[in-house]
Every structure is written in structure tokens, then in C-alpha cells.
Tab-separated table of C-alpha atoms in Angstrom:
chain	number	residue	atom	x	y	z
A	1	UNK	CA	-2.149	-2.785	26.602
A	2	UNK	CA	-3.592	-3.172	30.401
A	3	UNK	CA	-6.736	-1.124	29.303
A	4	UNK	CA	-7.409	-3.155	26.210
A	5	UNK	CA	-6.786	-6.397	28.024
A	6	UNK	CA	-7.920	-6.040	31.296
A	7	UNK	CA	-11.287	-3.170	30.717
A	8	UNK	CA	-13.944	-5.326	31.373
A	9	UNK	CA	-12.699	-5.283	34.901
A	10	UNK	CA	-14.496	-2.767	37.633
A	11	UNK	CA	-12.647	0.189	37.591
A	12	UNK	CA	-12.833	0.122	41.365
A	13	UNK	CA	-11.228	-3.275	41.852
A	14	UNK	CA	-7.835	-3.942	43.929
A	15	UNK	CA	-6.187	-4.463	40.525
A	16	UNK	CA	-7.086	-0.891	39.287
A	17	UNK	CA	-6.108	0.481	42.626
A	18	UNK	CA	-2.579	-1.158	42.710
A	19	UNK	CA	-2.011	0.199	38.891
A	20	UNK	CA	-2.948	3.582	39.498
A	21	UNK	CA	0.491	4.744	40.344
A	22	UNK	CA	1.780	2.119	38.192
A	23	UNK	CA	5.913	2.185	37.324
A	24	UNK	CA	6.164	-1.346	35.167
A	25	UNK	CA	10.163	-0.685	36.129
A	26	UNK	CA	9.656	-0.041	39.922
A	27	UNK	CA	8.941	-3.590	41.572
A	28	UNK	CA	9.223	-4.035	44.911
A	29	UNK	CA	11.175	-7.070	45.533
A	30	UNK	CA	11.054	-6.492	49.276
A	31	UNK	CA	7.237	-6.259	50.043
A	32	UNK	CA	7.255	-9.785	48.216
A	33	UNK	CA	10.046	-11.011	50.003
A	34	UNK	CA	8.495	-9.821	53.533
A	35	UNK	CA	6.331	-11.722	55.871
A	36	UNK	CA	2.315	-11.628	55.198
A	37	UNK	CA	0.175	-9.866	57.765
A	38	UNK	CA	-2.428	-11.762	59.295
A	39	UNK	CA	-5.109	-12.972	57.255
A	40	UNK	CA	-3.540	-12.802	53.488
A	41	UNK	CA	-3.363	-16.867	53.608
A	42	UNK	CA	0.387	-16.076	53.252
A	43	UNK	CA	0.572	-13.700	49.885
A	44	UNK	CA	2.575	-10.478	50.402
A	45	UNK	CA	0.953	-7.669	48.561
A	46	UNK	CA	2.225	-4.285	48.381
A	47	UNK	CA	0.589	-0.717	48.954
A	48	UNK	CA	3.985	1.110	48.537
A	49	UNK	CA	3.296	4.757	46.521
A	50	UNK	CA	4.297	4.478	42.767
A	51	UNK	CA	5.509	0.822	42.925
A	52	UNK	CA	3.850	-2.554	42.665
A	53	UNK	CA	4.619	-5.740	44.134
A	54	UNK	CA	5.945	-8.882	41.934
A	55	UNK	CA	3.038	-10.742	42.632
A	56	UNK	CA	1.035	-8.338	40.955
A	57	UNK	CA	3.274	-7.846	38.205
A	58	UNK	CA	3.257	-12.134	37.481
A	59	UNK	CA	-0.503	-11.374	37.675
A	60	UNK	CA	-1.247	-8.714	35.001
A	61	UNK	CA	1.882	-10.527	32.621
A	62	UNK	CA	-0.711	-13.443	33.418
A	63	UNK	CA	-3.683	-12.044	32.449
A	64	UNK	CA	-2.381	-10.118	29.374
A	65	UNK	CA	-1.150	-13.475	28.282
A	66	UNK	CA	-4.209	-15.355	28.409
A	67	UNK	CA	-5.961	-12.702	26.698
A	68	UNK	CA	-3.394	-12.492	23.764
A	69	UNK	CA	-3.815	-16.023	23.713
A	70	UNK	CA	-8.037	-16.140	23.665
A	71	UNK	CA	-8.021	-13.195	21.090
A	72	UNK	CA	-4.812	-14.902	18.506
A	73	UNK	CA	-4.236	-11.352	16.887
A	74	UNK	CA	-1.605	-12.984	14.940
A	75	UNK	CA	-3.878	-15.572	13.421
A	76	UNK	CA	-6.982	-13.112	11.856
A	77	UNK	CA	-6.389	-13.479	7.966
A	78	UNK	CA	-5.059	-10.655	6.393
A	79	UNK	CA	-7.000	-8.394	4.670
A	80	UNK	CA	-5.143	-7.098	1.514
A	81	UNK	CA	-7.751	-4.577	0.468
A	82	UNK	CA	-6.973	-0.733	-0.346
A	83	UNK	CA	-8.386	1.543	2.791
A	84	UNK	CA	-10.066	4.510	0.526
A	85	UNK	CA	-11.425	6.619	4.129
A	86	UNK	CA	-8.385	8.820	3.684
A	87	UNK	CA	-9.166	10.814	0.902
A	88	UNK	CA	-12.028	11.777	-1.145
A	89	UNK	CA	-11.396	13.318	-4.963
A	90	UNK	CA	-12.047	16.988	-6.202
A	91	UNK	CA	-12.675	15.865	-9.370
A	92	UNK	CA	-13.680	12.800	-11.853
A	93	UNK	CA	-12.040	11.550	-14.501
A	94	UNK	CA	-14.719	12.497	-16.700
A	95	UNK	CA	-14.015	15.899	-14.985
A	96	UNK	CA	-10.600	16.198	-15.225
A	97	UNK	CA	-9.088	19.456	-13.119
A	98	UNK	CA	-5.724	18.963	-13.595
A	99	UNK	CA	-3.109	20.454	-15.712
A	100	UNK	CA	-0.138	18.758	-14.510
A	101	UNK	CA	-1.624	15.122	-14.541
A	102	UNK	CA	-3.066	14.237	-17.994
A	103	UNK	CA	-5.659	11.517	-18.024
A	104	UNK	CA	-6.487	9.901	-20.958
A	105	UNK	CA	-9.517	7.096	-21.194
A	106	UNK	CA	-10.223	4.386	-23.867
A	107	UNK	CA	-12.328	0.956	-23.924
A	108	UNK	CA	-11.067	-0.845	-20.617
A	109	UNK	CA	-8.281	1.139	-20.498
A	110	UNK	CA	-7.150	4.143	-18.512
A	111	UNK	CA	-3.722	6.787	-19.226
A	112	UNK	CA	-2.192	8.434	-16.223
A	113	UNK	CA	0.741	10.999	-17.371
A	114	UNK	CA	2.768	13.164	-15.776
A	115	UNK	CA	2.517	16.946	-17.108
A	116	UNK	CA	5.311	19.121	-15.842
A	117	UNK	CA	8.192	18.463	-18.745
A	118	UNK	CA	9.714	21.642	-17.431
A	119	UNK	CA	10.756	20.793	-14.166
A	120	UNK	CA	11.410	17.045	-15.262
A	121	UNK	CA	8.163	15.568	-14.221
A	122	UNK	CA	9.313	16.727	-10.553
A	123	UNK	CA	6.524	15.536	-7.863
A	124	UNK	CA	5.085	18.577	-6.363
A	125	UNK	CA	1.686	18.911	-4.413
A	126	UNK	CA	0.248	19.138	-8.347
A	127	UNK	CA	1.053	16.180	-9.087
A	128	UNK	CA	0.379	14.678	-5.539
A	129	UNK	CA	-3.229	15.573	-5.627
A	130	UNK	CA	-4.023	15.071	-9.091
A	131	UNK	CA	-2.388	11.433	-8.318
A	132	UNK	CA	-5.233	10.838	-4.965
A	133	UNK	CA	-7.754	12.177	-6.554
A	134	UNK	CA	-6.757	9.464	-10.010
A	135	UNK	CA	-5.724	6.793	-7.792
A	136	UNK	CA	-9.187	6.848	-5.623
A	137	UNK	CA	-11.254	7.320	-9.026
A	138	UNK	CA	-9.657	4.043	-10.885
A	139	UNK	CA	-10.816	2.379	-7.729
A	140	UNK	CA	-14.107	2.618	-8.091
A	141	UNK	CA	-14.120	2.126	-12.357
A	142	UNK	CA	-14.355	-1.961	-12.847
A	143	UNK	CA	-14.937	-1.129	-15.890
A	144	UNK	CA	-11.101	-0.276	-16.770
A	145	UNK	CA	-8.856	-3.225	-17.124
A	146	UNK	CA	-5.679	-1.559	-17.428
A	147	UNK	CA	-3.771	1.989	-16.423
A	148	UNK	CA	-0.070	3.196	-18.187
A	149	UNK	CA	1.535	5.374	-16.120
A	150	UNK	CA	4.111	7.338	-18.325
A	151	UNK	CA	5.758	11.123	-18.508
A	152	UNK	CA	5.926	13.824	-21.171
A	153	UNK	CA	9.329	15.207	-21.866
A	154	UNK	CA	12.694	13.696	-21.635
A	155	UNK	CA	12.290	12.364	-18.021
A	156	UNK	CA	9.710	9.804	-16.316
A	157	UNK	CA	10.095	11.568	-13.482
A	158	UNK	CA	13.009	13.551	-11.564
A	159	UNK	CA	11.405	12.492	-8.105
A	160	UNK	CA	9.700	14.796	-5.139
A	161	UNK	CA	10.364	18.718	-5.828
A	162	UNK	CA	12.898	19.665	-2.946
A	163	UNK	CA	9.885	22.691	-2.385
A	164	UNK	CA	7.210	20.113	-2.064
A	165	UNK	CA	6.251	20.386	2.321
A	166	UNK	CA	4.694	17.328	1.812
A	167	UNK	CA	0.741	18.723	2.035
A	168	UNK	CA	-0.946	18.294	-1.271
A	169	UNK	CA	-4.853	17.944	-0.433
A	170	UNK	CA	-5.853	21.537	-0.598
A	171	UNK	CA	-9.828	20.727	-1.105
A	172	UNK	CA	-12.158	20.548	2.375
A	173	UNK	CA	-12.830	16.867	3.237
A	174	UNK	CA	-15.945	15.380	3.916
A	175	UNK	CA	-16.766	15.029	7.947
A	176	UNK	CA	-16.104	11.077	7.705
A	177	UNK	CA	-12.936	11.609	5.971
A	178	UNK	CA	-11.813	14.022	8.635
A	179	UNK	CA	-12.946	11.585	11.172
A	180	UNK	CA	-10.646	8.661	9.348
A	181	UNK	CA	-7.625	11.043	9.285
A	182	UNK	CA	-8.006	11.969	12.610
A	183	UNK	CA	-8.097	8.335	14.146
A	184	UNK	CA	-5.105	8.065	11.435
A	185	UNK	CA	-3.259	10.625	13.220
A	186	UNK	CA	-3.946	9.065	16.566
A	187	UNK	CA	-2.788	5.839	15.095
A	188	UNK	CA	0.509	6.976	13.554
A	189	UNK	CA	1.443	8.805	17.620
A	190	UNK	CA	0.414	5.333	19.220
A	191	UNK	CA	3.011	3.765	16.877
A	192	UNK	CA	5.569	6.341	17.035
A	193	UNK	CA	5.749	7.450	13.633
A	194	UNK	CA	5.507	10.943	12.363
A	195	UNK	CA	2.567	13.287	13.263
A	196	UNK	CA	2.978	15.145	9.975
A	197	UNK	CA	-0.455	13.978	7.759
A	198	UNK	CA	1.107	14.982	4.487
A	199	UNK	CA	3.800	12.410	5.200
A	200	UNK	CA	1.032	10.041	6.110
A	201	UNK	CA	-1.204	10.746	3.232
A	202	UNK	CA	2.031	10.239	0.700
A	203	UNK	CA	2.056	6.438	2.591
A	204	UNK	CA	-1.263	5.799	2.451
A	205	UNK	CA	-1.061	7.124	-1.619
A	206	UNK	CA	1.132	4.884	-2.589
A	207	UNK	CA	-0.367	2.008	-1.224
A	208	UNK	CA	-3.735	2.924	-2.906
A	209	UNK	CA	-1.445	2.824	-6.065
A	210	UNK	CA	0.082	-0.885	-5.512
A	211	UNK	CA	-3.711	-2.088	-4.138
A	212	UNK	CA	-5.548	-0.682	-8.115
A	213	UNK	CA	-7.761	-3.622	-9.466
A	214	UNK	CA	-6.645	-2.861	-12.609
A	215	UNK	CA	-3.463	-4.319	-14.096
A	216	UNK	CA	-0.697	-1.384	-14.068
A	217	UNK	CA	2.043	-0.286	-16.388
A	218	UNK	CA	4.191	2.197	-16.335
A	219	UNK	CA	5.970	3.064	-19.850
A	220	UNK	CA	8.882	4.169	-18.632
A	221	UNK	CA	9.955	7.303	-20.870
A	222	UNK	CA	13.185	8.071	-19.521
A	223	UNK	CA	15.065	8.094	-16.451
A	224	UNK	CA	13.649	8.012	-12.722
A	225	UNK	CA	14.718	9.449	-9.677
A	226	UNK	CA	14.043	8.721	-5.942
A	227	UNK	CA	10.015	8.809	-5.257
A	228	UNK	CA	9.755	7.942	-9.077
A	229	UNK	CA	11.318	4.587	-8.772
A	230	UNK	CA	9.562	3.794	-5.701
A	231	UNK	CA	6.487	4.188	-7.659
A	232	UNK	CA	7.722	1.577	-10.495
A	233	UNK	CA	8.025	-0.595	-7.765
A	234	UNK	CA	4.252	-0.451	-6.857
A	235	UNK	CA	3.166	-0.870	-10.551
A	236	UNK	CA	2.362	-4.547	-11.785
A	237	UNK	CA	4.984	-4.462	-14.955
A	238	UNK	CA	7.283	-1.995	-16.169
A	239	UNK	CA	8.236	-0.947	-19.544
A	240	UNK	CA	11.476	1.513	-20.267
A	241	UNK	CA	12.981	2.529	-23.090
A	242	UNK	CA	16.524	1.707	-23.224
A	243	UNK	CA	18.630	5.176	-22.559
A	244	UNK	CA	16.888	5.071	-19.035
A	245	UNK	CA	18.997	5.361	-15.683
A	246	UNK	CA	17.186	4.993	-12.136
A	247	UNK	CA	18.451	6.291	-8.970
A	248	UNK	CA	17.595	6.558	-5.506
A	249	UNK	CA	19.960	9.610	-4.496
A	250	UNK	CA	18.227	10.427	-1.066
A	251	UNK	CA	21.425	9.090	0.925
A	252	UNK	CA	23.951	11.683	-0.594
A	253	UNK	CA	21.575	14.607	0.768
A	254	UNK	CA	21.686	12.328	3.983
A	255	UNK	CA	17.961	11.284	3.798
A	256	UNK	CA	16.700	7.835	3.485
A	257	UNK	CA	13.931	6.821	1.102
A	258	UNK	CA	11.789	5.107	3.742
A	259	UNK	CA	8.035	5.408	2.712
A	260	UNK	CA	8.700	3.124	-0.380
A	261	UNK	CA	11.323	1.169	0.806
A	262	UNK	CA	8.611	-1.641	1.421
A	263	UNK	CA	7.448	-1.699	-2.232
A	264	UNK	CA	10.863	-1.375	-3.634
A	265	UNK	CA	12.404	-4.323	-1.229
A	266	UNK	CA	9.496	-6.561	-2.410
A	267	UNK	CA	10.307	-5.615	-5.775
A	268	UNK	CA	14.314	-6.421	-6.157
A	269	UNK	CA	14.858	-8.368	-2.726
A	270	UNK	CA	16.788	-6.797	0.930
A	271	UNK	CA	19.644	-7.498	-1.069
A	272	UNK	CA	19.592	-5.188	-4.582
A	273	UNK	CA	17.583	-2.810	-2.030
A	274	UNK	CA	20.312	-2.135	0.092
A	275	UNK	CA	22.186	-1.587	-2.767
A	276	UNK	CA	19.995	1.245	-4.238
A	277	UNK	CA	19.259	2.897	-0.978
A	278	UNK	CA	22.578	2.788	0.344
A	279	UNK	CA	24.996	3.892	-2.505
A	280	UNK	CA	22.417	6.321	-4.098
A	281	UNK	CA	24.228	5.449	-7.556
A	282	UNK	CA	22.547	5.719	-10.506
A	283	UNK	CA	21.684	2.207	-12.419
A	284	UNK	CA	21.469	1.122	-16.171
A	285	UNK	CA	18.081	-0.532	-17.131
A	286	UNK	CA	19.657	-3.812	-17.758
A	287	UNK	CA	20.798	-3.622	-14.451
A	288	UNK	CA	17.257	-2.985	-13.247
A	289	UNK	CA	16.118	-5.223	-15.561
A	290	UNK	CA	18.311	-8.420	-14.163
A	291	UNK	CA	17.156	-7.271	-10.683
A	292	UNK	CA	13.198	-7.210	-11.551
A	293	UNK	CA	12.439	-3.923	-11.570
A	294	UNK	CA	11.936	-3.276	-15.155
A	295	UNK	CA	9.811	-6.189	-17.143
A	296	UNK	CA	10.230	-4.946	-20.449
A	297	UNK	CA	13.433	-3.042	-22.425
A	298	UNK	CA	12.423	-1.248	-25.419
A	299	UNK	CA	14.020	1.136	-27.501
A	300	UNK	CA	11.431	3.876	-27.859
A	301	UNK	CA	7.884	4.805	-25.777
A	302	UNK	CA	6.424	4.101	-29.909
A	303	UNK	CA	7.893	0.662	-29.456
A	304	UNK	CA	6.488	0.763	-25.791
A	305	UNK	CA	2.939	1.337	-26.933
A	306	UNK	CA	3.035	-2.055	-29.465
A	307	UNK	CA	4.198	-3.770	-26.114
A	308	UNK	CA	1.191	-2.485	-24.432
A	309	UNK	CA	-0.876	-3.290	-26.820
A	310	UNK	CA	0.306	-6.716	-26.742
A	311	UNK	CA	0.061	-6.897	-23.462
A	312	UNK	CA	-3.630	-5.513	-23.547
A	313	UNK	CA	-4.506	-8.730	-25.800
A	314	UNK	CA	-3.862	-11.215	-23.296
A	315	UNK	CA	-5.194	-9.451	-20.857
A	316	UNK	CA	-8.959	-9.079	-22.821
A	317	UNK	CA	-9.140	-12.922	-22.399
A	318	UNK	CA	-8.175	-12.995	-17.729
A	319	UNK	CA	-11.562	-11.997	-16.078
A	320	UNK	CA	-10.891	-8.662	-14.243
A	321	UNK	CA	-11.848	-9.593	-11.064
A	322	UNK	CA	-9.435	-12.502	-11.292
A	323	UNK	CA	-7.228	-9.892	-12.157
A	324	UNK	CA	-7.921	-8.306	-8.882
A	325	UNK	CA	-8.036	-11.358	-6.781
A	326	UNK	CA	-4.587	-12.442	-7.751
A	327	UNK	CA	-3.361	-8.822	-6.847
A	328	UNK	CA	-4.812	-9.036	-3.737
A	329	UNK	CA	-3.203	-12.708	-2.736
A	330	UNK	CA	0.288	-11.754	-3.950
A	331	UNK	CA	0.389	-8.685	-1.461
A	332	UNK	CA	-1.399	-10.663	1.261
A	333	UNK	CA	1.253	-13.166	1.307
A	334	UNK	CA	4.280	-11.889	0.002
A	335	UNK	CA	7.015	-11.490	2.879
A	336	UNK	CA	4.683	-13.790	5.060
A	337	UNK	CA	6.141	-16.837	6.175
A	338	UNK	CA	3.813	-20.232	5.217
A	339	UNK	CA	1.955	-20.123	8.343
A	340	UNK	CA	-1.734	-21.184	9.461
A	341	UNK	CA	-2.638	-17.318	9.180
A	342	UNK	CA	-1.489	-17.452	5.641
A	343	UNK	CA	-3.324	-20.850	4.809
A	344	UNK	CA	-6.643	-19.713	5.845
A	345	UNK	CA	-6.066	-16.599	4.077
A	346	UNK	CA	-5.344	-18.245	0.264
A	347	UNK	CA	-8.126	-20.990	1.482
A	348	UNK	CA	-10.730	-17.343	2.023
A	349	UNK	CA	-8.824	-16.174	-1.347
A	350	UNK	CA	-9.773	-19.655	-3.038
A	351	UNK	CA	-13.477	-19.712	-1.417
A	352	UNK	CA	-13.853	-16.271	-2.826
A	353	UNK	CA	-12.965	-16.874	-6.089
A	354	UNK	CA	-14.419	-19.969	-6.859
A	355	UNK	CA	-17.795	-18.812	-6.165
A	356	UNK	CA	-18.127	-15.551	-7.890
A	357	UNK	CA	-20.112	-14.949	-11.091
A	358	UNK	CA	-17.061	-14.658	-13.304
A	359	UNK	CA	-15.426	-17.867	-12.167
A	360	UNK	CA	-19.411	-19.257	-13.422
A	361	UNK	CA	-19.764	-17.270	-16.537
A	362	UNK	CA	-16.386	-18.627	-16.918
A	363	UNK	CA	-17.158	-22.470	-16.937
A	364	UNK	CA	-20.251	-22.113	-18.903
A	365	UNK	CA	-18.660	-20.177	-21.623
A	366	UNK	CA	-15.469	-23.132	-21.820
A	367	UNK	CA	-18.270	-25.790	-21.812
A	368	UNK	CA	-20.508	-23.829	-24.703
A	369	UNK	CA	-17.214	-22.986	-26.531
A	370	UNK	CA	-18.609	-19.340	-27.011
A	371	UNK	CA	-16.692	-15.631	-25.787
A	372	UNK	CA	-16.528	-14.820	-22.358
A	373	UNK	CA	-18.362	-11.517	-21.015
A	374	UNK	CA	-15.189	-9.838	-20.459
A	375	UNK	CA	-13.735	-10.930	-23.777
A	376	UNK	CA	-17.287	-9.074	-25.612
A	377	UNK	CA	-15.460	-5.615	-25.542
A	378	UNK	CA	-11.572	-6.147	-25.729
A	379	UNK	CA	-9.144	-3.718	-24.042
A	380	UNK	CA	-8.559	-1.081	-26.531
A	381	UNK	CA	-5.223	1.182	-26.167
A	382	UNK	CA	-5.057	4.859	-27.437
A	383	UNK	CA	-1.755	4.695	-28.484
């Protein structure tokens, strides 16, 4: 914090000189205490090895203060877009490479199922990597409206595999991408979290799943287990046949699911959270339901698919990057309390959306009673 506030200072000033040594817990009551020498106009100052004196110390709390106060970190309007430096794909979806992740594409509309029936739809490094490279891909395809995330077999999914060490991107990176995981890395040790990347990577997957500018389902096929249900939580509605059950067991192995927690808490409130991530028990999906987790109850994925396709109706006739927009302002203030920093932020939100071509081609097709652009091809589902 001294270097960032204070480096525009000479290196060789007293200032630098006094912190060289610096202990911010060693301060030296006495030299400020003592008489001044001669010709200090009356300030003690301190020279004392590995200590500095508490004039200095009011001096540097000064000057970091002003600083934090000139720069307002707190105030900068959030930026709620997905950071896509971390990762770059092995494959396409046109170019589909994976067995274990089945994509399936249609007119504005993109499938995204999981492939291992076998082992319960278990999350392995597979499944991690075919889910990065998916996740960047949908990113960059505005012309897909909607993705279903669903499961073959009996099971949604039955969470991580227990054998999964967390690395899943097994393709060389491109230099800038190295560059961005390295200055990850460095970021993650500043803050004190863990210096395993795979961990990191998982994080920074997940949040490139909750930040797609498409609208998200997931069609629910049967139960979910740990990671699985913190992915529901990052999906935009939720569909699940009836016979489901959802559990977050990582407390009975005596884990904690912490790199969803964020998504799930914002899904069912602290409350319900603490719930799920403290007893580990396994819930109905009318319990789900009642807490928000689960949109829609249906008794089979065939009756799942005519919800979907409902669903894909209304959403022919909301301008995609609307779509997007209104993604991007729920998770920029959601959890935020209604402060300045949030007011400029839906005011950039509002400036940003009121200007853009679709929000024209919007008014001009209303006023000449004709289809919008986005309404020319509707959202077609497969199933």
C-alpha cells in the first residue's frame, strides 16, 4: 500500500530512508516523547534501527489517506463484464472435440449436455475443459439467444469426481493467456487465496458461466449434487423434473463448498444457504423450488422441452442485447447496497442502453407497427 500510494516520491527522500527498515508494529514512543535537537523547530524524529517514530507513522497514515481519498476506489462503477484472458478454447462448436460434453446447435439456440451417464454425469477434467472451451465459445456467438444445460442418464449431475486434481486445461495457451494467468496467480498470493490455478481456473469458469449473454436454462434431468447445484445457481432459470433431490454434501466429508457459495447465496439468500452448506442434507424440488432455486417443476425432461419451447417464444420478441444488458445490471448490483457507486453504474447501464441500435430499431419498428430484426428469425429449439 506505501508503494502504490506514496511511488511518485524520490526513492532517496527522508521518507524512503525512515521506511527502509520499516516494522508498522515497532513505534517508538520515546524518540517522540524526547526533547528535539537543535534545529528541528521542535519535531522529534527518530533514526532508531528497524523502528519508526510516531510522527512518521501519523505522516504516512496521512498521506495514504489523502490518496485513498483523491483516487475514491470505492466509487469507480462496477464493471459486470465476463474477463475471457484466462482461457482460450481447443476447439469450436462447429468443431466439436468432445465426447463427454455434447453440444447441440439450432436457430438462436445452443444445447450444452453432460455425456458421462456412467459415472452419473460426475465432473472430471472432461467435462471441465469441454465446459471452458463451450463457455468461452457462446461468448463470442450473438447470434445464439438461448443455451439448455441438461444431462444424459438418470442424474443431472453427481458433482466433482473425488479423482478430479482440479487441472483440466491440458492444451498449450497462447503467450497472452499465459501472461493473464500469471498476473492471476500473482493476484490470488497478494490476496491470500490459493496458489493452485486449477482451483482458480474452476472460479474464474463459473463466473464465465453466470456472465453468458445468452439467456440460460438448465433442464434439470434428475438429481444434483455439490458442484452441480452450484452451477444451477449461476444459470438464469431452472427447470427439473419432479423426482429430483439436490444436495450439497461437502460438509459430511468435512469440506466446504466455497467457490460457488457466492452464486448459490445470491440465489436462495445467507439464510436457505446456510442451510444447504451446513447440514449437507439432501432437498426435495419443492423445497428448492419455494427457496428459488428451481423456476420450473415438471414431471418429465419431454414436458421440460414444451417449457423451453415456451419459454423460447417470449424470448424471440426481448432484443438480445437487452437480454445481455439486464444480465449484466442484475450482477452489478445485486448484494450492493443503493449507494452513489451503484447510481452511476445503472445511470452508465441506462446511457448504454438507450443509445444502442437495438433500443432504435426498436422504436422505429413500434412506430411502423412492423417485426423487429430480432423477431425476423425466431428462436428455434431442437427438442
Amino acid at each position: 500500500l506505501f508503494s502504490t500510494c506514496c511511488g511518485s516520491r524520490s526513492a532517496h527522500s527522508p521518507l524512503h530512508a525512515a521506511m527502509a527498515d520499516w516494522d508498522p508494529f515497532a513505534i517508538d514512543d520515546s524518540a517522540a516523547s524526547a526533547p528535539a535537537p537543535p534545529g528541528t523547530n521542535g519535531v522529534a524524529s527518530s533514526k532508531k534501527a528497524g523502528g519508526v517514530s510516531k510522527t512518521e507513522l501519523d505522516s504516512i497514515a496521512d498521506m495514504v489517506y489523502k490518496h485513498l481519498k483523491t483516487l475514491r476506489p470505492w466509487s469507480k462503477i462496477i464493471d459486470p463484464n465476463a474477463d475471457l484472458t484466462w482461457y482460450h478454447p481447443s476447439c469450436s462448436l462447429e468443431d466439436w472435440k468432445h465426447d463427454q460434453v455434447k453440444i447441440e446447435v439450432g436457430q438462436g439456440i445452443a444445447y450444452v449436455i453432460f455425456n458421462r451417464p456412467n459415472t452419473n454425469n460426475e465432473l472430471d477434467a472432461g467435462i471441465y475443459a469441454a465446459l471452458a472451451d463451450a463457455m468461452v465459445c457462446l461468448h463470442s456467438r450473438k447470434d445464439l439467444r438461448c443455451v439448455v444445460f441438461s444431462g444424459e442418464g438418470k442424474m443431472f449431475s453427481g458433482g466433482t469426481d473425488p479423482k478430479f486434481d482440479g487441472n483440466f486445461v491440458r492444451h498449450a495457451q497462447p503467450a497472452r493467456v499465459e501472461r493473464s494467468l500469471a498476473q492471476l496467480k500473482e493476484r490470488a498470493a497478494r490476496a491470500g487465496a490459493t496458489p493452485d490455478l486449477g482451483r482458480l481456473l474452476q472460479a474464474k469458469l463459473w463466473y464465465t458461466l453466470a456472465l453468458l449473454p445468452q439467456f440460460t436454462i438448465a433442464l434439470v434431468n434428475g438429481s444434483a449434487i455439490g458442484d452441480a447445484v452450484g452451477a444451477l445457481a449461476c444459470m438464469d432459470m431452472v427447470i427439473s423434473v419432479k423426482s429430483a433431490y439436490f444436495s450439497l454434501p461437502e460438509v459430511r466429508s468435512g469440506l466446504v463448498q466455497c467457490g460457488l457459495a457466492p452464486y448459490i447465496v445470491a440465489k436462495v439468500g445467507a439464510g436457505m444457504a446456510k442451510y444447504m452448506l451446513g447440514s449437507g442434507r439432501a432437498f426435495s424440488v419443492e423445497e428448492m423450488r419455494r427457496a428459488g432455486l428451481i423456476s420450473e417443476v415438471v414431471e418429465t425432461v419431454q414436458e421440460g422441452h414444451q417449457k423451453i419451447a415456451e419459454i423460447c417464444e417470449v424470448l424471440t420478441g426481448c432484443g438480445p442485447r437487452s437480454v445481455e444488458a439486464s444480465k449484466q445490471l442484475i450482477f452489478g448490483v445485486g448484494g450492493q447496497p443503493i449507494t452513489e457507486r451503484v447510481m452511476f453504474f445503472t445511470a452508465a447501464m441506462l446511457a448504454k442502453v438507450t443509445v444502442s441500435d437495438e433500443s432504435k430499431d426498436g422504436m422505429v419498428c413500434v412506430q411502423m407497427r412492423k417485426p423487429k430484426p430480432w423477431e425476423e428469425k425466431p428462436i428455434t429449439p431442437l427438442h
